[in-house]
Amino acid sequence: RENLEYFAALYHIRPERVKGRVNEILDLIQFQEIADRTVETYSSGQKMKLAFGKALINDAPILVLDEPTNTLDVPSASELRAVVRDLNAQGKTILYTTHIMQEAEVLCDRVAIVDQGMLLALGTVPELKTSLARDQVTRIEGVIPSQAFQAVQGLSGVVRASLGVKDGRNELTVVSSGDNILSRLIETLIAHDCILQHITPEEVTLEDVFIAKTGRTLAQDTRQGAGK
């Protein structure tokens, strides 16, 4: 409560308005029961929610939120996204930074894909998906050695390919041009000693757009590349 009152003062909210506004925020983030505990006793997720509340205290027309669901548990993240949707519906402009593509799909009117400081794509979610409409996306799970991945990258018709790990198994994502290359893809993987456990042709997602534009998955660390 004192944190919110302090930030209300920084934003020059009228003293007679502070108590009511603080209670509005506490209700919004569901903090009334722990409002009078010291912040040092909060969990990391609760501290994140408090930071979100402080961002709302002055009722600004424009909000800049940088990965606000980071460290939140699933129910709390869902509650925060609902608040963001309501604020947007009230007419607030929200600049929302996230590496969770599902959040961007659900919340954002327009999406910008930024990689290593460069703007690679900008548009509505349908527009970005349509940019890959001529391409096919295939996910393959199993045991996939690095030499098999390299062979897939060299196949004609492969636009982008990325190799990650999901639930202890390799997950290969292949974005290919309009021609169906699934049979050649499977032959190549088997020829390079792969064990294929699951093959899923999928509709284009925002994450597929990210992979196609950047050539990497969201899990890959770009800090070294960014310093070059």
PDB file of C-alpha atoms in Angstrom:
ATOM      1  CA  ARG A   1       0.000   0.000   0.000  1.00  0.00           C
ATOM      2  CA  GLU A   2       2.804   2.413   0.899  1.00  0.00           C
ATOM      3  CA  ASN A   3       4.562   1.649  -2.404  1.00  0.00           C
ATOM      4  CA  LEU A   4       1.437   2.561  -4.351  1.00  0.00           C
ATOM      5  CA  GLU A   5       0.894   5.699  -2.264  1.00  0.00           C
ATOM      6  CA  TYR A   6       4.508   6.721  -2.899  1.00  0.00           C
ATOM      7  CA  PHE A   7       4.151   6.329  -6.672  1.00  0.00           C
ATOM      8  CA  ALA A   8       0.838   8.184  -6.566  1.00  0.00           C
ATOM      9  CA  ALA A   9       2.689  11.105  -4.984  1.00  0.00           C
ATOM     10  CA  LEU A  10       5.403  10.946  -7.657  1.00  0.00           C
ATOM     11  CA  TYR A  11       2.681  11.311 -10.289  1.00  0.00           C
ATOM     12  CA  HIS A  12       1.165  14.279  -8.392  1.00  0.00           C
ATOM     13  CA  ILE A  13      -2.172  12.581  -7.811  1.00  0.00           C
ATOM     14  CA  ARG A  14      -4.245  14.840  -5.552  1.00  0.00           C
ATOM     15  CA  PRO A  15      -3.929  13.767  -1.884  1.00  0.00           C
ATOM     16  CA  GLU A  16      -7.686  13.400  -1.477  1.00  0.00           C
ATOM     17  CA  ARG A  17      -7.716  11.021  -4.468  1.00  0.00           C
ATOM     18  CA  VAL A  18      -4.762   8.824  -3.435  1.00  0.00           C
ATOM     19  CA  LYS A  19      -6.523   6.481  -1.001  1.00  0.00           C
ATOM     20  CA  GLY A  20      -9.342   5.724  -3.425  1.00  0.00           C
ATOM     21  CA  ARG A  21      -6.991   5.180  -6.365  1.00  0.00           C
ATOM     22  CA  VAL A  22      -4.729   2.879  -4.348  1.00  0.00           C
ATOM     23  CA  ASN A  23      -7.726   0.770  -3.324  1.00  0.00           C
ATOM     24  CA  GLU A  24      -8.835   0.579  -6.963  1.00  0.00           C
ATOM     25  CA  ILE A  25      -5.430  -0.812  -7.938  1.00  0.00           C
ATOM     26  CA  LEU A  26      -5.351  -3.234  -5.017  1.00  0.00           C
ATOM     27  CA  ASP A  27      -8.746  -4.560  -6.070  1.00  0.00           C
ATOM     28  CA  LEU A  28      -7.632  -4.803  -9.700  1.00  0.00           C
ATOM     29  CA  ILE A  29      -4.536  -6.888  -8.917  1.00  0.00           C
ATOM     30  CA  GLN A  30      -6.330  -8.739  -6.088  1.00  0.00           C
ATOM     31  CA  PHE A  31      -3.891  -7.591  -3.422  1.00  0.00           C
ATOM     32  CA  GLN A  32      -6.196  -6.386  -0.648  1.00  0.00           C
ATOM     33  CA  GLU A  33      -5.357  -9.328   1.627  1.00  0.00           C
ATOM     34  CA  ILE A  34      -1.582  -8.737   1.428  1.00  0.00           C
ATOM     35  CA  ALA A  35      -1.591  -4.967   0.910  1.00  0.00           C
ATOM     36  CA  ASP A  36      -0.119  -4.219   4.335  1.00  0.00           C
ATOM     37  CA  ARG A  37       2.675  -6.785   4.242  1.00  0.00           C
ATOM     38  CA  THR A  38       6.187  -5.606   3.458  1.00  0.00           C
ATOM     39  CA  VAL A  39       7.211  -6.144  -0.153  1.00  0.00           C
ATOM     40  CA  GLU A  40      10.287  -8.140   0.874  1.00  0.00           C
ATOM     41  CA  THR A  41       7.934 -10.922   1.993  1.00  0.00           C
ATOM     42  CA  TYR A  42       6.327 -11.179  -1.460  1.00  0.00           C
ATOM     43  CA  SER A  43       7.094 -13.916  -3.957  1.00  0.00           C
ATOM     44  CA  SER A  44       8.714 -12.929  -7.264  1.00  0.00           C
ATOM     45  CA  GLY A  45       5.332 -13.227  -8.975  1.00  0.00           C
ATOM     46  CA  GLN A  46       3.670 -10.977  -6.382  1.00  0.00           C
ATOM     47  CA  LYS A  47       6.419  -8.404  -6.842  1.00  0.00           C
ATOM     48  CA  MET A  48       5.769  -8.468 -10.582  1.00  0.00           C
ATOM     49  CA  LYS A  49       2.066  -7.884 -10.021  1.00  0.00           C
ATOM     50  CA  LEU A  50       2.870  -4.964  -7.701  1.00  0.00           C
ATOM     51  CA  ALA A  51       5.103  -3.463 -10.414  1.00  0.00           C
ATOM     52  CA  PHE A  52       2.162  -3.795 -12.780  1.00  0.00           C
ATOM     53  CA  GLY A  53      -0.049  -2.018 -10.271  1.00  0.00           C
ATOM     54  CA  LYS A  54       2.437   0.842  -9.932  1.00  0.00           C
ATOM     55  CA  ALA A  55       2.395   1.247 -13.723  1.00  0.00           C
ATOM     56  CA  LEU A  56      -1.377   1.742 -13.554  1.00  0.00           C
ATOM     57  CA  ILE A  57      -1.533   4.118 -10.586  1.00  0.00           C
ATOM     58  CA  ASN A  58      -1.687   7.370 -12.613  1.00  0.00           C
ATOM     59  CA  ASP A  59      -4.278   6.049 -15.109  1.00  0.00           C
ATOM     60  CA  ALA A  60      -2.072   6.931 -18.095  1.00  0.00           C
ATOM     61  CA  PRO A  61      -3.552   6.725 -21.616  1.00  0.00           C
ATOM     62  CA  ILE A  62      -0.456   4.895 -22.878  1.00  0.00           C
ATOM     63  CA  LEU A  63       1.113   1.910 -21.100  1.00  0.00           C
ATOM     64  CA  VAL A  64       4.482   0.294 -21.853  1.00  0.00           C
ATOM     65  CA  LEU A  65       4.596  -3.249 -20.439  1.00  0.00           C
ATOM     66  CA  ASP A  66       7.825  -5.248 -20.693  1.00  0.00           C
ATOM     67  CA  GLU A  67       7.120  -8.983 -20.278  1.00  0.00           C
ATOM     68  CA  PRO A  68       4.603  -8.388 -17.460  1.00  0.00           C
ATOM     69  CA  THR A  69       3.744 -12.080 -17.062  1.00  0.00           C
ATOM     70  CA  ASN A  70       7.377 -13.063 -16.471  1.00  0.00           C
ATOM     71  CA  THR A  71       7.693 -15.062 -13.183  1.00  0.00           C
ATOM     72  CA  LEU A  72       3.898 -15.282 -12.789  1.00  0.00           C
ATOM     73  CA  ASP A  73       2.169 -18.620 -12.268  1.00  0.00           C
ATOM     74  CA  VAL A  74      -0.417 -19.698 -14.819  1.00  0.00           C
ATOM     75  CA  PRO A  75      -3.536 -18.353 -13.026  1.00  0.00           C
ATOM     76  CA  SER A  76      -1.880 -15.009 -12.218  1.00  0.00           C
ATOM     77  CA  ALA A  77      -0.634 -14.616 -15.807  1.00  0.00           C
ATOM     78  CA  SER A  78      -4.133 -15.312 -17.089  1.00  0.00           C
ATOM     79  CA  GLU A  79      -5.593 -12.715 -14.691  1.00  0.00           C
ATOM     80  CA  LEU A  80      -3.049 -10.106 -15.776  1.00  0.00           C
ATOM     81  CA  ARG A  81      -3.759 -10.698 -19.468  1.00  0.00           C
ATOM     82  CA  ALA A  82      -7.463 -10.237 -18.740  1.00  0.00           C
ATOM     83  CA  VAL A  83      -6.703  -6.885 -17.094  1.00  0.00           C
ATOM     84  CA  VAL A  84      -4.620  -5.841 -20.099  1.00  0.00           C
ATOM     85  CA  ARG A  85      -7.494  -6.726 -22.457  1.00  0.00           C
ATOM     86  CA  ASP A  86      -9.936  -4.714 -20.321  1.00  0.00           C
ATOM     87  CA  LEU A  87      -7.621  -1.684 -20.240  1.00  0.00           C
ATOM     88  CA  ASN A  88      -7.275  -1.824 -24.007  1.00  0.00           C
ATOM     89  CA  ALA A  89     -11.043  -2.111 -24.383  1.00  0.00           C
ATOM     90  CA  GLN A  90     -11.333   1.066 -22.296  1.00  0.00           C
ATOM     91  CA  GLY A  91      -9.307   2.893 -24.931  1.00  0.00           C
ATOM     92  CA  LYS A  92      -5.779   2.721 -23.548  1.00  0.00           C
ATOM     93  CA  THR A  93      -2.896   2.232 -25.969  1.00  0.00           C
ATOM     94  CA  ILE A  94      -0.607  -0.566 -24.773  1.00  0.00           C
ATOM     95  CA  LEU A  95       2.896  -1.345 -26.034  1.00  0.00           C
ATOM     96  CA  TYR A  96       3.385  -4.945 -24.924  1.00  0.00           C
ATOM     97  CA  THR A  97       6.759  -6.666 -25.126  1.00  0.00           C
ATOM     98  CA  THR A  98       6.735 -10.458 -24.892  1.00  0.00           C
ATOM     99  CA  HIS A  99       8.615 -13.519 -26.104  1.00  0.00           C
ATOM    100  CA  ILE A 100       5.454 -15.621 -25.664  1.00  0.00           C
ATOM    101  CA  MET A 101       3.897 -15.703 -29.101  1.00  0.00           C
ATOM    102  CA  GLN A 102       0.523 -16.940 -27.813  1.00  0.00           C
ATOM    103  CA  GLU A 103       0.252 -13.757 -25.736  1.00  0.00           C
ATOM    104  CA  ALA A 104       0.937 -11.604 -28.763  1.00  0.00           C
ATOM    105  CA  GLU A 105      -1.665 -13.502 -30.813  1.00  0.00           C
ATOM    106  CA  VAL A 106      -4.339 -13.106 -28.157  1.00  0.00           C
ATOM    107  CA  LEU A 107      -3.655  -9.546 -27.000  1.00  0.00           C
ATOM    108  CA  CYS A 108      -2.176  -7.506 -29.821  1.00  0.00           C
ATOM    109  CA  ASP A 109      -3.859  -5.628 -32.670  1.00  0.00           C
ATOM    110  CA  ARG A 110      -0.495  -5.220 -34.401  1.00  0.00           C
ATOM    111  CA  VAL A 111       2.733  -7.150 -33.877  1.00  0.00           C
ATOM    112  CA  ALA A 112       6.316  -6.121 -34.551  1.00  0.00           C
ATOM    113  CA  ILE A 113       9.005  -8.812 -34.739  1.00  0.00           C
ATOM    114  CA  VAL A 114      12.319  -7.359 -33.551  1.00  0.00           C
ATOM    115  CA  ASP A 115      15.508  -9.419 -33.622  1.00  0.00           C
ATOM    116  CA  GLN A 116      18.947  -8.172 -32.574  1.00  0.00           C
ATOM    117  CA  GLY A 117      17.741  -4.577 -32.706  1.00  0.00           C
ATOM    118  CA  MET A 118      16.236  -4.818 -36.194  1.00  0.00           C
ATOM    119  CA  LEU A 119      12.549  -4.558 -37.128  1.00  0.00           C
ATOM    120  CA  LEU A 120      11.892  -7.586 -39.347  1.00  0.00           C
ATOM    121  CA  ALA A 121       8.106  -7.519 -39.672  1.00  0.00           C
ATOM    122  CA  LEU A 122       5.162  -5.360 -38.676  1.00  0.00           C
ATOM    123  CA  GLY A 123       1.444  -5.949 -39.145  1.00  0.00           C
ATOM    124  CA  THR A 124      -1.685  -7.503 -37.743  1.00  0.00           C
ATOM    125  CA  VAL A 125      -1.537 -11.159 -36.722  1.00  0.00           C
ATOM    126  CA  PRO A 126      -3.538 -12.260 -39.810  1.00  0.00           C
ATOM    127  CA  GLU A 127      -1.268 -10.191 -42.075  1.00  0.00           C
ATOM    128  CA  LEU A 128       1.869 -11.763 -40.635  1.00  0.00           C
ATOM    129  CA  LYS A 129       0.423 -15.252 -40.931  1.00  0.00           C
ATOM    130  CA  THR A 130      -0.664 -14.576 -44.497  1.00  0.00           C
ATOM    131  CA  SER A 131       2.926 -13.664 -45.338  1.00  0.00           C
ATOM    132  CA  LEU A 132       3.693 -17.383 -44.857  1.00  0.00           C
ATOM    133  CA  ALA A 133       0.461 -18.659 -46.350  1.00  0.00           C
ATOM    134  CA  ARG A 134       2.276 -20.086 -49.356  1.00  0.00           C
ATOM    135  CA  ASP A 135       4.620 -22.000 -47.080  1.00  0.00           C
ATOM    136  CA  GLN A 136       4.079 -25.230 -45.188  1.00  0.00           C
ATOM    137  CA  VAL A 137       5.045 -25.744 -41.569  1.00  0.00           C
ATOM    138  CA  THR A 138       5.961 -29.217 -40.328  1.00  0.00           C
ATOM    139  CA  ARG A 139       7.028 -30.186 -36.806  1.00  0.00           C
ATOM    140  CA  ILE A 140       8.888 -33.431 -36.264  1.00  0.00           C
ATOM    141  CA  GLU A 141       9.727 -34.859 -32.836  1.00  0.00           C
ATOM    142  CA  GLY A 142      12.200 -37.626 -32.084  1.00  0.00           C
ATOM    143  CA  VAL A 143      15.944 -38.196 -32.003  1.00  0.00           C
ATOM    144  CA  ILE A 144      17.470 -35.916 -34.626  1.00  0.00           C
ATOM    145  CA  PRO A 145      21.294 -35.743 -34.881  1.00  0.00           C
ATOM    146  CA  SER A 146      22.953 -32.505 -35.955  1.00  0.00           C
ATOM    147  CA  GLN A 147      24.029 -33.991 -39.307  1.00  0.00           C
ATOM    148  CA  ALA A 148      20.391 -34.763 -40.102  1.00  0.00           C
ATOM    149  CA  PHE A 149      19.429 -31.183 -39.294  1.00  0.00           C
ATOM    150  CA  GLN A 150      22.146 -29.899 -41.612  1.00  0.00           C
ATOM    151  CA  ALA A 151      20.913 -32.198 -44.378  1.00  0.00           C
ATOM    152  CA  VAL A 152      17.357 -30.873 -43.952  1.00  0.00           C
ATOM    153  CA  GLN A 153      18.609 -27.300 -44.193  1.00  0.00           C
ATOM    154  CA  GLY A 154      20.153 -28.168 -47.559  1.00  0.00           C
ATOM    155  CA  LEU A 155      16.963 -29.594 -49.074  1.00  0.00           C
ATOM    156  CA  SER A 156      15.486 -27.649 -51.962  1.00  0.00           C
ATOM    157  CA  GLY A 157      12.210 -26.068 -50.926  1.00  0.00           C
ATOM    158  CA  VAL A 158      13.204 -25.594 -47.278  1.00  0.00           C
ATOM    159  CA  VAL A 159      12.810 -21.916 -46.392  1.00  0.00           C
ATOM    160  CA  ARG A 160      13.802 -22.132 -42.724  1.00  0.00           C
ATOM    161  CA  ALA A 161      14.548 -24.925 -40.276  1.00  0.00           C
ATOM    162  CA  SER A 162      15.168 -24.821 -36.544  1.00  0.00           C
ATOM    163  CA  LEU A 163      16.066 -27.560 -34.069  1.00  0.00           C
ATOM    164  CA  GLY A 164      15.100 -27.366 -30.399  1.00  0.00           C
ATOM    165  CA  VAL A 165      14.186 -29.581 -27.463  1.00  0.00           C
ATOM    166  CA  LYS A 166      10.652 -30.270 -26.213  1.00  0.00           C
ATOM    167  CA  ASP A 167       9.838 -32.626 -23.342  1.00  0.00           C
ATOM    168  CA  GLY A 168      13.272 -34.248 -23.594  1.00  0.00           C
ATOM    169  CA  ARG A 169      12.979 -34.910 -27.338  1.00  0.00           C
ATOM    170  CA  ASN A 170      14.350 -33.062 -30.325  1.00  0.00           C
ATOM    171  CA  GLU A 171      11.790 -30.925 -32.118  1.00  0.00           C
ATOM    172  CA  LEU A 172      12.497 -29.969 -35.703  1.00  0.00           C
ATOM    173  CA  THR A 173      10.429 -27.161 -37.231  1.00  0.00           C
ATOM    174  CA  VAL A 174      10.602 -26.885 -41.003  1.00  0.00           C
ATOM    175  CA  VAL A 175       9.093 -24.034 -43.024  1.00  0.00           C
ATOM    176  CA  SER A 176       8.975 -25.086 -46.671  1.00  0.00           C
ATOM    177  CA  SER A 177       7.774 -23.543 -49.905  1.00  0.00           C
ATOM    178  CA  GLY A 178       4.463 -24.453 -51.540  1.00  0.00           C
ATOM    179  CA  ASP A 179       5.662 -27.734 -53.053  1.00  0.00           C
ATOM    180  CA  ASN A 180       5.036 -30.696 -50.752  1.00  0.00           C
ATOM    181  CA  ILE A 181       8.413 -31.933 -49.560  1.00  0.00           C
ATOM    182  CA  LEU A 182       7.222 -34.131 -46.687  1.00  0.00           C
ATOM    183  CA  SER A 183       8.247 -37.398 -48.346  1.00  0.00           C
ATOM    184  CA  ARG A 184      11.748 -36.069 -49.171  1.00  0.00           C
ATOM    185  CA  LEU A 185      12.018 -34.660 -45.664  1.00  0.00           C
ATOM    186  CA  ILE A 186      11.240 -38.019 -44.069  1.00  0.00           C
ATOM    187  CA  GLU A 187      13.596 -39.882 -46.411  1.00  0.00           C
ATOM    188  CA  THR A 188      16.417 -37.465 -45.572  1.00  0.00           C
ATOM    189  CA  LEU A 189      15.908 -37.802 -41.832  1.00  0.00           C
ATOM    190  CA  ILE A 190      15.771 -41.597 -41.922  1.00  0.00           C
ATOM    191  CA  ALA A 191      18.881 -41.693 -44.122  1.00  0.00           C
ATOM    192  CA  HIS A 192      20.711 -39.744 -41.394  1.00  0.00           C
ATOM    193  CA  ASP A 193      19.820 -42.134 -38.550  1.00  0.00           C
ATOM    194  CA  CYS A 194      16.880 -40.217 -37.104  1.00  0.00           C
ATOM    195  CA  ILE A 195      14.266 -41.844 -34.902  1.00  0.00           C
ATOM    196  CA  LEU A 196      10.956 -40.208 -35.836  1.00  0.00           C
ATOM    197  CA  GLN A 197       8.281 -40.243 -33.138  1.00  0.00           C
ATOM    198  CA  HIS A 198       5.771 -37.623 -34.196  1.00  0.00           C
ATOM    199  CA  ILE A 199       5.181 -35.720 -37.458  1.00  0.00           C
ATOM    200  CA  THR A 200       2.677 -32.859 -37.475  1.00  0.00           C
ATOM    201  CA  PRO A 201       1.886 -30.613 -40.436  1.00  0.00           C
ATOM    202  CA  GLU A 202       0.471 -27.466 -38.862  1.00  0.00           C
ATOM    203  CA  GLU A 203      -1.263 -24.229 -39.636  1.00  0.00           C
ATOM    204  CA  VAL A 204       0.953 -21.166 -39.589  1.00  0.00           C
ATOM    205  CA  THR A 205       1.352 -19.621 -36.122  1.00  0.00           C
ATOM    206  CA  LEU A 206       2.958 -16.388 -35.020  1.00  0.00           C
ATOM    207  CA  GLU A 207       5.916 -18.411 -33.754  1.00  0.00           C
ATOM    208  CA  ASP A 208       6.338 -19.848 -37.255  1.00  0.00           C
ATOM    209  CA  VAL A 209       6.444 -16.289 -38.581  1.00  0.00           C
ATOM    210  CA  PHE A 210       9.140 -15.462 -36.006  1.00  0.00           C
ATOM    211  CA  ILE A 211      11.211 -18.485 -37.033  1.00  0.00           C
ATOM    212  CA  ALA A 212      10.793 -17.689 -40.728  1.00  0.00           C
ATOM    213  CA  LYS A 213      11.846 -14.063 -40.243  1.00  0.00           C
ATOM    214  CA  THR A 214      14.772 -14.693 -37.888  1.00  0.00           C
ATOM    215  CA  GLY A 215      15.927 -18.208 -38.755  1.00  0.00           C
ATOM    216  CA  ARG A 216      15.973 -19.281 -35.104  1.00  0.00           C
ATOM    217  CA  THR A 217      13.661 -20.375 -32.302  1.00  0.00           C
ATOM    218  CA  LEU A 218      12.696 -18.180 -29.370  1.00  0.00           C
ATOM    219  CA  ALA A 219      14.704 -20.434 -27.048  1.00  0.00           C
ATOM    220  CA  GLN A 220      18.037 -19.662 -28.687  1.00  0.00           C
ATOM    221  CA  ASP A 221      20.329 -17.168 -26.905  1.00  0.00           C
ATOM    222  CA  THR A 222      21.182 -14.158 -29.063  1.00  0.00           C
ATOM    223  CA  ARG A 223      23.407 -12.307 -26.605  1.00  0.00           C
ATOM    224  CA  GLN A 224      26.635 -13.337 -28.332  1.00  0.00           C
ATOM    225  CA  GLY A 225      25.322 -12.455 -31.772  1.00  0.00           C
ATOM    226  CA  ALA A 226      23.939  -9.147 -30.560  1.00  0.00           C
ATOM    227  CA  GLY A 227      27.369  -8.089 -29.332  1.00  0.00           C
ATOM    228  CA  LYS A 228      29.013  -8.523 -32.702  1.00  0.00           C
TER     229      LYS A 228
END
